[in-house]
mmCIF file of C-alpha atoms in Angstrom:
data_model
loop_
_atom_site.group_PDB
_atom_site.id
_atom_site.type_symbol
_atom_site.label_atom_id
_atom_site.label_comp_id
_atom_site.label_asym_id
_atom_site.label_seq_id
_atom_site.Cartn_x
_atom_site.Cartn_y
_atom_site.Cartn_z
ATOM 1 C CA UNK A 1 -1.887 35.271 10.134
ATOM 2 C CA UNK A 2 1.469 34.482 9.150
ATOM 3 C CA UNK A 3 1.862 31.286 8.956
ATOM 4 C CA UNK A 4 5.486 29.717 7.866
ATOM 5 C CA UNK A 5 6.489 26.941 5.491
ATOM 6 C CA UNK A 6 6.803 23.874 7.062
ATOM 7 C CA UNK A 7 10.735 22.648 7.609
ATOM 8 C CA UNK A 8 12.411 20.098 5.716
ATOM 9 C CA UNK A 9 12.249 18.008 8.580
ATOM 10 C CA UNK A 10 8.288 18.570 9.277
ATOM 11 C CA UNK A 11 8.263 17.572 5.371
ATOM 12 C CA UNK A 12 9.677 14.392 5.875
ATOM 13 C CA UNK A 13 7.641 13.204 8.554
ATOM 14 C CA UNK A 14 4.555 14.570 6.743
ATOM 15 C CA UNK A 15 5.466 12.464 3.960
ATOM 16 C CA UNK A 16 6.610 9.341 5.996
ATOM 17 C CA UNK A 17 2.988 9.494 7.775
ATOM 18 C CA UNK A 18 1.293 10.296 4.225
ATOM 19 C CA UNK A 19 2.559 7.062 2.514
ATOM 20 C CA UNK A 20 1.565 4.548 5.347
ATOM 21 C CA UNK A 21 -1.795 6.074 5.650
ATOM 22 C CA UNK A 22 -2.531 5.985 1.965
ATOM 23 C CA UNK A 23 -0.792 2.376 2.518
ATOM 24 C CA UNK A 24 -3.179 1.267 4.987
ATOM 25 C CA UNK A 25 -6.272 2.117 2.734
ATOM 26 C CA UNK A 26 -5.054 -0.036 -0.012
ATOM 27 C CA UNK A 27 -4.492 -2.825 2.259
ATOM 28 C CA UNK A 28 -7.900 -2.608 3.571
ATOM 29 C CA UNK A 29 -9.535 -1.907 0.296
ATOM 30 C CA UNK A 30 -8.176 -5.216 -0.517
ATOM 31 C CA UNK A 31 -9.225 -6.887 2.540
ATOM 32 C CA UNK A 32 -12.654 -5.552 2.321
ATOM 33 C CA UNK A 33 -13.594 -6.545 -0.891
ATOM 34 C CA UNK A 34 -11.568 -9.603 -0.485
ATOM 35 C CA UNK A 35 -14.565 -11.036 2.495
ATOM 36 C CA UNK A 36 -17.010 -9.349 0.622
ATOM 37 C CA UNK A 37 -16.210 -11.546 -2.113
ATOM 38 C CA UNK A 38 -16.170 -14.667 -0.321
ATOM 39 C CA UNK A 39 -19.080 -14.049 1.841
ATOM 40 C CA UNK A 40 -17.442 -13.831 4.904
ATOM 41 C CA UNK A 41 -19.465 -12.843 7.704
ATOM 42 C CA UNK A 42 -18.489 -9.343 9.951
ATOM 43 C CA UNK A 43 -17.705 -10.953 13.099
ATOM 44 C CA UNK A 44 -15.142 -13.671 11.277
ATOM 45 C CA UNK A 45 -13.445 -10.681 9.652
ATOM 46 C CA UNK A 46 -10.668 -9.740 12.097
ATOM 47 C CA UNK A 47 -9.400 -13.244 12.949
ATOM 48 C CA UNK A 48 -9.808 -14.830 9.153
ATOM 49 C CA UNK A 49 -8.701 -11.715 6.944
ATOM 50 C CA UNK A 50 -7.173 -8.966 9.179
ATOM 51 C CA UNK A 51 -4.760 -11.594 10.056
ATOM 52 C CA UNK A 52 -3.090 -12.267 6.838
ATOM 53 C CA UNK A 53 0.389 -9.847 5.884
ATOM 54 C CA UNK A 54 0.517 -8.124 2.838
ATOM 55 C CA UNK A 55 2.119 -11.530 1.143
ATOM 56 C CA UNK A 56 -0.523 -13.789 1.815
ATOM 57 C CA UNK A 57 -3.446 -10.994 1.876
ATOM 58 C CA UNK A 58 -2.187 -10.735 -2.197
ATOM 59 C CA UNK A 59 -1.939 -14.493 -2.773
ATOM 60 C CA UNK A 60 -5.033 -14.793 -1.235
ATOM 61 C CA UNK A 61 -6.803 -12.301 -2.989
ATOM 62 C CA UNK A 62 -5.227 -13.024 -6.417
ATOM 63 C CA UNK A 63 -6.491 -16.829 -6.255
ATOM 64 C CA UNK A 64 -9.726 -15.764 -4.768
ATOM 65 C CA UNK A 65 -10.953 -13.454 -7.635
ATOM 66 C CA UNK A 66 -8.893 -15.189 -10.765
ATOM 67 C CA UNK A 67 -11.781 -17.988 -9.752
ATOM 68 C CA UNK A 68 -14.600 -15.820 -9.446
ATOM 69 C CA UNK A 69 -14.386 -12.932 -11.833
ATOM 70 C CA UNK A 70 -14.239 -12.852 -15.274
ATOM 71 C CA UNK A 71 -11.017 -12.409 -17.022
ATOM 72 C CA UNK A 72 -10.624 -9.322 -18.100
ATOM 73 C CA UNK A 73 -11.366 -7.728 -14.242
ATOM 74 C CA UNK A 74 -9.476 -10.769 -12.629
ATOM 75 C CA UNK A 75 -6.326 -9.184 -14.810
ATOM 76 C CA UNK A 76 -7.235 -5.748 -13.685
ATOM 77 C CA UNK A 77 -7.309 -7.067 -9.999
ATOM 78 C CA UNK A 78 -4.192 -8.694 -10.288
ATOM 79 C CA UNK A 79 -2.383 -6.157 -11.994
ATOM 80 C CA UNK A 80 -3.515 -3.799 -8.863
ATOM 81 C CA UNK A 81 -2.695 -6.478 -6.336
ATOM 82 C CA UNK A 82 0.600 -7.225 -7.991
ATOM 83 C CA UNK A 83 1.625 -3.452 -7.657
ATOM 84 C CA UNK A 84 0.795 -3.245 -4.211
ATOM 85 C CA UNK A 85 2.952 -5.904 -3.702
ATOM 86 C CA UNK A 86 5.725 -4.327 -5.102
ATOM 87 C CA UNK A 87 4.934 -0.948 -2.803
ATOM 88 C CA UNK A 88 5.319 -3.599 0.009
ATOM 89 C CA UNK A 89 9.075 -2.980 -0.385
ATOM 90 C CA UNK A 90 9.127 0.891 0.169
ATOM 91 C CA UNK A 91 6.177 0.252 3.313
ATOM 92 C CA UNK A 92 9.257 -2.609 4.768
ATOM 93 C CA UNK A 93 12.016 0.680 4.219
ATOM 94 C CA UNK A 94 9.953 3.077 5.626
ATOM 95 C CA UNK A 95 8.671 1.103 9.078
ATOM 96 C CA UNK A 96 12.318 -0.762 9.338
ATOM 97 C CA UNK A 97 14.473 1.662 8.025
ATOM 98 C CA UNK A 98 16.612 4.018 10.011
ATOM 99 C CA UNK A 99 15.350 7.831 9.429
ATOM 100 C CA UNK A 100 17.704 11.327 9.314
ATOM 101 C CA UNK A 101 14.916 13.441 8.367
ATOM 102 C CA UNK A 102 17.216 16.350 9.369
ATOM 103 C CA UNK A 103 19.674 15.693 6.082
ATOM 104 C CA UNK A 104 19.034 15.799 2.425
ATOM 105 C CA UNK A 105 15.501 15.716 2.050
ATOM 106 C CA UNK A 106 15.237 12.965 4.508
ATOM 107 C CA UNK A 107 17.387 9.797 4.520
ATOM 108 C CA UNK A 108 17.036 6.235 5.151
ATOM 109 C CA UNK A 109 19.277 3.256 6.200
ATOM 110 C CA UNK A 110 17.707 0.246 5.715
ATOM 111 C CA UNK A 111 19.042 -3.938 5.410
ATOM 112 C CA UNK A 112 16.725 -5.885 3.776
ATOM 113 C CA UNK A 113 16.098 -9.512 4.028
ATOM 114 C CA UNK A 114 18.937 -10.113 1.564
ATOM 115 C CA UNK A 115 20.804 -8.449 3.871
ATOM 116 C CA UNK A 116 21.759 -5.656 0.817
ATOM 117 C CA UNK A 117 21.825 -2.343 2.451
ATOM 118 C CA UNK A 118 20.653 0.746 0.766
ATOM 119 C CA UNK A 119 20.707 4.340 2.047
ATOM 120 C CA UNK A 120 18.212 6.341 0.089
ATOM 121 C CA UNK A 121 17.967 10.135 -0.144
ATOM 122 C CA UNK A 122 15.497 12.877 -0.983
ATOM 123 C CA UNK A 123 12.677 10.851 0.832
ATOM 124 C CA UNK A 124 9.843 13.442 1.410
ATOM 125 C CA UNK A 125 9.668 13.845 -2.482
ATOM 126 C CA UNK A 126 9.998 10.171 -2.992
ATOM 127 C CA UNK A 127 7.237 9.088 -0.342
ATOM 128 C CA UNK A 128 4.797 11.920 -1.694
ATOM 129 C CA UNK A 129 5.265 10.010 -5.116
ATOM 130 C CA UNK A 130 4.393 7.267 -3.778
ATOM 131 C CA UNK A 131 1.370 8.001 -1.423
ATOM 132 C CA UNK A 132 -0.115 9.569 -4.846
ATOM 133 C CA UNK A 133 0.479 6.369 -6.344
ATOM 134 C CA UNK A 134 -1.166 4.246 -3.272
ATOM 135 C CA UNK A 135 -3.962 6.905 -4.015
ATOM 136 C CA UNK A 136 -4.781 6.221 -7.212
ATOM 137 C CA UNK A 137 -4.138 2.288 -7.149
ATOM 138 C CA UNK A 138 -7.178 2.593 -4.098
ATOM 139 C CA UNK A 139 -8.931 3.713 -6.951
ATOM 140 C CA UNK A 140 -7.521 1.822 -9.446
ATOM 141 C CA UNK A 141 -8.763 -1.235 -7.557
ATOM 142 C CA UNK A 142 -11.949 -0.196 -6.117
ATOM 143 C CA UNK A 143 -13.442 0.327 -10.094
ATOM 144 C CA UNK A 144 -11.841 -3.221 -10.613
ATOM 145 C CA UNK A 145 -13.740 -4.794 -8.123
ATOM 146 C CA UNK A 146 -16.994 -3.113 -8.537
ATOM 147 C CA UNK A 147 -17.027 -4.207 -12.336
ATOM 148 C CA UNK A 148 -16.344 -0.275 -13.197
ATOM 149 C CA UNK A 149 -14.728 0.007 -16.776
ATOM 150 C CA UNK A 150 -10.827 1.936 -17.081
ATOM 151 C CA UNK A 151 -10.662 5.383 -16.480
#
């Protein structure tokens, strides 16, 4: 077998796919325990939590357990929720941004709301980092919500 090393392209698109997967489970994570918390039944899930963006899933959330855990998790929560907040930002780059994965370890052109441009190199590494970041917050938040104690 001789298999070769994937191109600098291929990494860039690995890494691109990497971080909104490991994204997407956060988000959920949240959303899950989110109706579990408020008892919401399966079949109201889609229209009453699925439907919130990331902005109002985390303000929702937030609220939500600050009233119905006790302090010291309802910090952990928030801390969590607060952090995948801020990841928000690099998700809005990486689904509005335009991509050269062909140059410098994968570029990206994107305007923000505040209509500040930034062009970002060196991607692939940077999205990795963050995707293992996503992973562990999953985690993070999952012991937080369960009542586990720090890691």
């Amino acid at each position: 077998m001789n298999e070769t090393a994937p191109s600098a392209e291929e990494k860039v698109y690995r890494a691109i796919g990497r971080f909104i997967c490991e994204f997407s489970q956060v988000e959920y994570t949240i959303r899950h325990y989110l109706a579990e918390e408020i008892g919401l039944k399966e079949e109201h899930f889609t229209p009453v939590v699925e439907s919130y963006d990331v902005a109002a899933l985390c303000t929702v959330a937030k609220k939500i357990f600050a009233k119905r855990r006790p302090c010291e998790f309802a910090a952990r929560i928030e801390k969590g929720i607060n952090r995948f907040f801020d990841l928000n930002n690099d998700r809005n780059r990486v689904a509005h941004g335009l991509w050269v994965p062909f140059t410098d370890g994968g570029i990206v052109h994107h305007v923000p709301r505040d209509l500040n441009a930034v062009r970002l190199q060196n991607q692939a590494g940077e999205l990795e980092k963050r995707a293992d970041e996503l992973n562990a917050l999953r985690v993070e938040l999952e012991s937080a919500f369960l009542h586990q104690p720090d890691f």
